[in-house]
């Protein structure tokens, strides 16, 4: 289901073996997480109108609630894109347009809360170092992009593929020099991603990467040139910042969206 898909994006860093039942209270889950040195708790709930996702930082908060606007399961994305689920590996997490929030959001408290949300999401993923051997370590890219026009945070997950041909999804972006070693700049290209395009081009010479390795047992460098493609594998999610409270699933409300009925209260259902 969609909750499993979201959690799988941070594999192998999720606590898959933690035993939690539907009857466990928040206090019991909190204690289990604390004993097992878990850094974040994620809970999901479905209402009549929208699903919600709560992310709480252990052990003192804050907790950020997102209202899920749309969601596509990983199996749906893989089915219609003819992709194969990539092998389990640490994902490279990219965050785009969060540092620019203060200049595009009029409400200072909301801008501050969006920056906090971006920081919390980023901290859920381990820091990675893109050395010369990054291509053998990292097989996935998870991107979070704040769309200020629609006031939503978009999540996408891509598999990194090395092949002789390259998807026109990347060519469509107008990338002149796609150097995957400079991952910090990749988000600027990925935000222009066209999901309707699913062709590939074997003659596109602009989407090459160069990397150097060494022959086994020697110090002789060997230079390789390959083409790289990013293929969406899901899940795909769009969400809005709904609420921020200072504790773990409870506490003083630091921010609440204007369309919330009772912004000063937190109900049992919200937990």
PDB file of N, CA and C in Angstrom, residues 144-209:
ATOM      1  N   UNK A 144      12.493  15.738  -3.575  1.00  0.00           N
ATOM      2  CA  UNK A 144      11.414  16.520  -2.983  1.00  0.00           C
ATOM      3  C   UNK A 144      11.520  17.935  -3.543  1.00  0.00           C
ATOM      4  N   UNK A 145      10.443  18.385  -4.140  1.00  0.00           N
ATOM      5  CA  UNK A 145      10.444  19.704  -4.786  1.00  0.00           C
ATOM      6  C   UNK A 145       9.267  20.518  -4.281  1.00  0.00           C
ATOM      7  N   UNK A 146       9.544  21.728  -3.781  1.00  0.00           N
ATOM      8  CA  UNK A 146       8.456  22.598  -3.346  1.00  0.00           C
ATOM      9  C   UNK A 146       7.959  23.403  -4.539  1.00  0.00           C
ATOM     10  N   UNK A 147       6.737  23.131  -4.953  1.00  0.00           N
ATOM     11  CA  UNK A 147       6.097  23.843  -6.056  1.00  0.00           C
ATOM     12  C   UNK A 147       5.348  25.030  -5.472  1.00  0.00           C
ATOM     13  N   UNK A 148       5.965  26.206  -5.536  1.00  0.00           N
ATOM     14  CA  UNK A 148       5.355  27.378  -4.908  1.00  0.00           C
ATOM     15  C   UNK A 148       4.129  27.881  -5.648  1.00  0.00           C
ATOM     16  N   UNK A 149       3.989  27.549  -6.944  1.00  0.00           N
ATOM     17  CA  UNK A 149       2.794  27.958  -7.689  1.00  0.00           C
ATOM     18  C   UNK A 149       1.547  27.269  -7.154  1.00  0.00           C
ATOM     19  N   UNK A 150       1.669  25.996  -6.797  1.00  0.00           N
ATOM     20  CA  UNK A 150       0.529  25.234  -6.293  1.00  0.00           C
ATOM     21  C   UNK A 150       0.581  25.002  -4.789  1.00  0.00           C
ATOM     22  N   UNK A 151       1.645  25.468  -4.155  1.00  0.00           N
ATOM     23  CA  UNK A 151       1.841  25.309  -2.717  1.00  0.00           C
ATOM     24  C   UNK A 151       1.788  23.833  -2.318  1.00  0.00           C
ATOM     25  N   UNK A 152       2.532  23.003  -3.035  1.00  0.00           N
ATOM     26  CA  UNK A 152       2.593  21.584  -2.716  1.00  0.00           C
ATOM     27  C   UNK A 152       4.053  21.124  -2.748  1.00  0.00           C
ATOM     28  N   UNK A 153       4.320  20.052  -2.021  1.00  0.00           N
ATOM     29  CA  UNK A 153       5.624  19.394  -2.062  1.00  0.00           C
ATOM     30  C   UNK A 153       5.461  18.127  -2.884  1.00  0.00           C
ATOM     31  N   UNK A 154       6.244  18.003  -3.919  1.00  0.00           N
ATOM     32  CA  UNK A 154       6.160  16.846  -4.802  1.00  0.00           C
ATOM     33  C   UNK A 154       7.305  15.882  -4.510  1.00  0.00           C
ATOM     34  N   UNK A 155       6.961  14.616  -4.401  1.00  0.00           N
ATOM     35  CA  UNK A 155       7.964  13.577  -4.176  1.00  0.00           C
ATOM     36  C   UNK A 155       8.005  12.650  -5.388  1.00  0.00           C
ATOM     37  N   UNK A 156       9.194  12.389  -5.883  1.00  0.00           N
ATOM     38  CA  UNK A 156       9.392  11.460  -6.987  1.00  0.00           C
ATOM     39  C   UNK A 156      10.586  10.576  -6.660  1.00  0.00           C
ATOM     40  N   UNK A 157      10.569   9.352  -7.170  1.00  0.00           N
ATOM     41  CA  UNK A 157      11.703   8.452  -7.003  1.00  0.00           C
ATOM     42  C   UNK A 157      12.121   7.899  -8.364  1.00  0.00           C
ATOM     43  N   UNK A 158      13.420   7.903  -8.612  1.00  0.00           N
ATOM     44  CA  UNK A 158      13.957   7.479  -9.898  1.00  0.00           C
ATOM     45  C   UNK A 158      15.040   6.413  -9.693  1.00  0.00           C
ATOM     46  N   UNK A 159      15.139   5.535 -10.649  1.00  0.00           N
ATOM     47  CA  UNK A 159      16.248   4.584 -10.690  1.00  0.00           C
ATOM     48  C   UNK A 159      17.320   5.161 -11.601  1.00  0.00           C
ATOM     49  N   UNK A 160      18.574   5.023 -11.193  1.00  0.00           N
ATOM     50  CA  UNK A 160      19.702   5.475 -12.002  1.00  0.00           C
ATOM     51  C   UNK A 160      20.159   4.309 -12.859  1.00  0.00           C
ATOM     52  N   UNK A 161      20.159   4.511 -14.150  1.00  0.00           N
ATOM     53  CA  UNK A 161      20.543   3.440 -15.077  1.00  0.00           C
ATOM     54  C   UNK A 161      21.717   3.882 -15.955  1.00  0.00           C
ATOM     55  N   UNK A 162      22.632   2.963 -16.182  1.00  0.00           N
ATOM     56  CA  UNK A 162      23.722   3.195 -17.115  1.00  0.00           C
ATOM     57  C   UNK A 162      23.480   2.313 -18.333  1.00  0.00           C
ATOM     58  N   UNK A 163      23.486   2.929 -19.487  1.00  0.00           N
ATOM     59  CA  UNK A 163      23.185   2.169 -20.702  1.00  0.00           C
ATOM     60  C   UNK A 163      23.722   2.906 -21.920  1.00  0.00           C
ATOM     61  N   UNK A 164      23.600   2.230 -23.056  1.00  0.00           N
ATOM     62  CA  UNK A 164      24.074   2.826 -24.301  1.00  0.00           C
ATOM     63  C   UNK A 164      23.103   3.855 -24.847  1.00  0.00           C
ATOM     64  N   UNK A 165      21.840   3.729 -24.482  1.00  0.00           N
ATOM     65  CA  UNK A 165      20.856   4.703 -24.924  1.00  0.00           C
ATOM     66  C   UNK A 165      20.361   5.485 -23.719  1.00  0.00           C
ATOM     67  N   UNK A 166      19.726   6.594 -23.975  1.00  0.00           N
ATOM     68  CA  UNK A 166      19.259   7.449 -22.889  1.00  0.00           C
ATOM     69  C   UNK A 166      17.842   7.899 -23.141  1.00  0.00           C
ATOM     70  N   UNK A 167      17.066   8.007 -22.075  1.00  0.00           N
ATOM     71  CA  UNK A 167      15.670   8.381 -22.188  1.00  0.00           C
ATOM     72  C   UNK A 167      15.511   9.808 -22.678  1.00  0.00           C
ATOM     73  N   UNK A 168      14.515  10.042 -23.542  1.00  0.00           N
ATOM     74  CA  UNK A 168      14.209  11.394 -23.979  1.00  0.00           C
ATOM     75  C   UNK A 168      13.611  12.230 -22.864  1.00  0.00           C
ATOM     76  N   UNK A 169      13.273  11.578 -21.747  1.00  0.00           N
ATOM     77  CA  UNK A 169      12.809  12.353 -20.598  1.00  0.00           C
ATOM     78  C   UNK A 169      13.878  13.359 -20.192  1.00  0.00           C
ATOM     79  N   UNK A 170      15.146  12.914 -20.248  1.00  0.00           N
ATOM     80  CA  UNK A 170      16.233  13.801 -19.879  1.00  0.00           C
ATOM     81  C   UNK A 170      16.545  14.752 -21.037  1.00  0.00           C
ATOM     82  N   UNK A 171      16.507  14.249 -22.250  1.00  0.00           N
ATOM     83  CA  UNK A 171      16.786  15.088 -23.401  1.00  0.00           C
ATOM     84  C   UNK A 171      15.786  16.235 -23.483  1.00  0.00           C
ATOM     85  N   UNK A 172      14.551  15.961 -23.110  1.00  0.00           N
ATOM     86  CA  UNK A 172      13.493  16.973 -23.154  1.00  0.00           C
ATOM     87  C   UNK A 172      13.815  18.152 -22.250  1.00  0.00           C
ATOM     88  N   UNK A 173      14.604  17.918 -21.213  1.00  0.00           N
ATOM     89  CA  UNK A 173      14.901  18.979 -20.260  1.00  0.00           C
ATOM     90  C   UNK A 173      15.884  19.998 -20.817  1.00  0.00           C
ATOM     91  N   UNK A 174      16.518  19.669 -21.921  1.00  0.00           N
ATOM     92  CA  UNK A 174      17.485  20.591 -22.487  1.00  0.00           C
ATOM     93  C   UNK A 174      18.798  20.603 -21.736  1.00  0.00           C
ATOM     94  N   UNK A 175      19.185  19.477 -21.174  1.00  0.00           N
ATOM     95  CA  UNK A 175      20.417  19.383 -20.425  1.00  0.00           C
ATOM     96  C   UNK A 175      21.598  19.439 -21.389  1.00  0.00           C
ATOM     97  N   UNK A 176      22.501  20.356 -21.126  1.00  0.00           N
ATOM     98  CA  UNK A 176      23.670  20.478 -21.992  1.00  0.00           C
ATOM     99  C   UNK A 176      24.790  19.551 -21.553  1.00  0.00           C
ATOM    100  N   UNK A 177      25.057  19.543 -20.260  1.00  0.00           N
ATOM    101  CA  UNK A 177      26.105  18.675 -19.726  1.00  0.00           C
ATOM    102  C   UNK A 177      25.613  18.055 -18.439  1.00  0.00           C
ATOM    103  N   UNK A 178      25.157  16.832 -18.528  1.00  0.00           N
ATOM    104  CA  UNK A 178      24.633  16.138 -17.351  1.00  0.00           C
ATOM    105  C   UNK A 178      25.760  15.374 -16.691  1.00  0.00           C
ATOM    106  N   UNK A 179      26.343  15.959 -15.657  1.00  0.00           N
ATOM    107  CA  UNK A 179      27.419  15.325 -14.916  1.00  0.00           C
ATOM    108  C   UNK A 179      26.841  14.824 -13.605  1.00  0.00           C
ATOM    109  N   UNK A 180      26.629  13.507 -13.512  1.00  0.00           N
ATOM    110  CA  UNK A 180      25.968  12.948 -12.341  1.00  0.00           C
ATOM    111  C   UNK A 180      26.821  13.048 -11.087  1.00  0.00           C
ATOM    112  N   UNK A 181      28.067  13.428 -11.203  1.00  0.00           N
ATOM    113  CA  UNK A 181      28.862  13.623 -10.004  1.00  0.00           C
ATOM    114  C   UNK A 181      28.486  14.917  -9.298  1.00  0.00           C
ATOM    115  N   UNK A 182      27.801  15.800 -10.017  1.00  0.00           N
ATOM    116  CA  UNK A 182      27.352  17.073  -9.436  1.00  0.00           C
ATOM    117  C   UNK A 182      25.868  16.967  -9.136  1.00  0.00           C
ATOM    118  N   UNK A 183      25.536  16.125  -8.197  1.00  0.00           N
ATOM    119  CA  UNK A 183      24.134  15.828  -7.914  1.00  0.00           C
ATOM    120  C   UNK A 183      23.372  17.011  -7.364  1.00  0.00           C
ATOM    121  N   UNK A 184      24.074  17.996  -6.789  1.00  0.00           N
ATOM    122  CA  UNK A 184      23.380  19.143  -6.227  1.00  0.00           C
ATOM    123  C   UNK A 184      22.623  19.924  -7.296  1.00  0.00           C
ATOM    124  N   UNK A 185      23.103  19.857  -8.529  1.00  0.00           N
ATOM    125  CA  UNK A 185      22.462  20.600  -9.607  1.00  0.00           C
ATOM    126  C   UNK A 185      21.397  19.795 -10.323  1.00  0.00           C
ATOM    127  N   UNK A 186      21.306  18.519 -10.024  1.00  0.00           N
ATOM    128  CA  UNK A 186      20.411  17.637 -10.767  1.00  0.00           C
ATOM    129  C   UNK A 186      18.956  18.009 -10.562  1.00  0.00           C
ATOM    130  N   UNK A 187      18.603  18.485  -9.382  1.00  0.00           N
ATOM    131  CA  UNK A 187      17.208  18.814  -9.097  1.00  0.00           C
ATOM    132  C   UNK A 187      16.673  19.879 -10.041  1.00  0.00           C
ATOM    133  N   UNK A 188      17.543  20.797 -10.464  1.00  0.00           N
ATOM    134  CA  UNK A 188      17.095  21.843 -11.374  1.00  0.00           C
ATOM    135  C   UNK A 188      16.614  21.269 -12.695  1.00  0.00           C
ATOM    136  N   UNK A 189      17.215  20.155 -13.105  1.00  0.00           N
ATOM    137  CA  UNK A 189      16.809  19.508 -14.347  1.00  0.00           C
ATOM    138  C   UNK A 189      15.594  18.608 -14.136  1.00  0.00           C
ATOM    139  N   UNK A 190      15.571  17.929 -13.000  1.00  0.00           N
ATOM    140  CA  UNK A 190      14.518  16.950 -12.759  1.00  0.00           C
ATOM    141  C   UNK A 190      13.155  17.600 -12.581  1.00  0.00           C
ATOM    142  N   UNK A 191      13.128  18.851 -12.121  1.00  0.00           N
ATOM    143  CA  UNK A 191      11.848  19.528 -11.939  1.00  0.00           C
ATOM    144  C   UNK A 191      11.156  19.809 -13.266  1.00  0.00           C
ATOM    145  N   UNK A 192      11.901  19.718 -14.364  1.00  0.00           N
ATOM    146  CA  UNK A 192      11.311  19.901 -15.688  1.00  0.00           C
ATOM    147  C   UNK A 192      10.954  18.573 -16.348  1.00  0.00           C
ATOM    148  N   UNK A 193      10.991  17.514 -15.569  1.00  0.00           N
ATOM    149  CA  UNK A 193      10.749  16.153 -16.048  1.00  0.00           C
ATOM    150  C   UNK A 193       9.392  16.007 -16.728  1.00  0.00           C
ATOM    151  N   UNK A 194       9.393  15.377 -17.887  1.00  0.00           N
ATOM    152  CA  UNK A 194       8.162  15.178 -18.642  1.00  0.00           C
ATOM    153  C   UNK A 194       7.765  13.712 -18.570  1.00  0.00           C
ATOM    154  N   UNK A 195       6.732  13.387 -17.776  1.00  0.00           N
ATOM    155  CA  UNK A 195       6.357  11.983 -17.550  1.00  0.00           C
ATOM    156  C   UNK A 195       5.655  11.366 -18.750  1.00  0.00           C
ATOM    157  N   UNK A 196       5.263  12.188 -19.731  1.00  0.00           N
ATOM    158  CA  UNK A 196       4.548  11.648 -20.891  1.00  0.00           C
ATOM    159  C   UNK A 196       5.504  11.072 -21.927  1.00  0.00           C
ATOM    160  N   UNK A 197       6.755  11.384 -21.806  1.00  0.00           N
ATOM    161  CA  UNK A 197       7.728  10.920 -22.777  1.00  0.00           C
ATOM    162  C   UNK A 197       8.351   9.622 -22.299  1.00  0.00           C
ATOM    163  N   UNK A 198       8.416   8.630 -23.158  1.00  0.00           N
ATOM    164  CA  UNK A 198       8.961   7.328 -22.746  1.00  0.00           C
ATOM    165  C   UNK A 198       9.799   6.709 -23.847  1.00  0.00           C
ATOM    166  N   UNK A 199      10.396   7.554 -24.663  1.00  0.00           N
ATOM    167  CA  UNK A 199      11.242   7.039 -25.728  1.00  0.00           C
ATOM    168  C   UNK A 199      12.692   7.151 -25.310  1.00  0.00           C
ATOM    169  N   UNK A 200      13.583   6.626 -26.110  1.00  0.00           N
ATOM    170  CA  UNK A 200      15.011   6.715 -25.808  1.00  0.00           C
ATOM    171  C   UNK A 200      15.768   7.047 -27.074  1.00  0.00           C
ATOM    172  N   UNK A 201      16.934   7.627 -26.884  1.00  0.00           N
ATOM    173  CA  UNK A 201      17.755   8.019 -28.015  1.00  0.00           C
ATOM    174  C   UNK A 201      19.155   7.473 -27.847  1.00  0.00           C
ATOM    175  N   UNK A 202      19.624   6.782 -28.867  1.00  0.00           N
ATOM    176  CA  UNK A 202      20.963   6.208 -28.795  1.00  0.00           C
ATOM    177  C   UNK A 202      22.016   7.181 -29.282  1.00  0.00           C
ATOM    178  N   UNK A 203      21.596   8.292 -29.887  1.00  0.00           N
ATOM    179  CA  UNK A 203      22.546   9.206 -30.509  1.00  0.00           C
ATOM    180  C   UNK A 203      22.734  10.491 -29.742  1.00  0.00           C
ATOM    181  N   UNK A 204      22.149  10.615 -28.574  1.00  0.00           N
ATOM    182  CA  UNK A 204      22.281  11.836 -27.792  1.00  0.00           C
ATOM    183  C   UNK A 204      23.632  11.841 -27.102  1.00  0.00           C
ATOM    184  N   UNK A 205      24.528  12.708 -27.576  1.00  0.00           N
ATOM    185  CA  UNK A 205      25.888  12.725 -27.056  1.00  0.00           C
ATOM    186  C   UNK A 205      26.042  13.679 -25.880  1.00  0.00           C
ATOM    187  N   UNK A 206      24.972  14.362 -25.473  1.00  0.00           N
ATOM    188  CA  UNK A 206      25.093  15.369 -24.416  1.00  0.00           C
ATOM    189  C   UNK A 206      24.879  14.791 -23.033  1.00  0.00           C
ATOM    190  N   UNK A 207      24.420  13.542 -22.942  1.00  0.00           N
ATOM    191  CA  UNK A 207      24.091  12.950 -21.650  1.00  0.00           C
ATOM    192  C   UNK A 207      25.067  11.862 -21.266  1.00  0.00           C
ATOM    193  N   UNK A 208      26.343  12.223 -21.280  1.00  0.00           N
ATOM    194  CA  UNK A 208      27.389  11.286 -20.919  1.00  0.00           C
ATOM    195  C   UNK A 208      27.954  11.638 -19.554  1.00  0.00           C
ATOM    196  N   UNK A 209      28.467  10.635 -18.883  1.00  0.00           N
ATOM    197  CA  UNK A 209      29.252  10.885 -17.681  1.00  0.00           C
ATOM    198  C   UNK A 209      30.620  10.248 -17.874  1.00  0.00           C
TER     199      UNK A 209
END
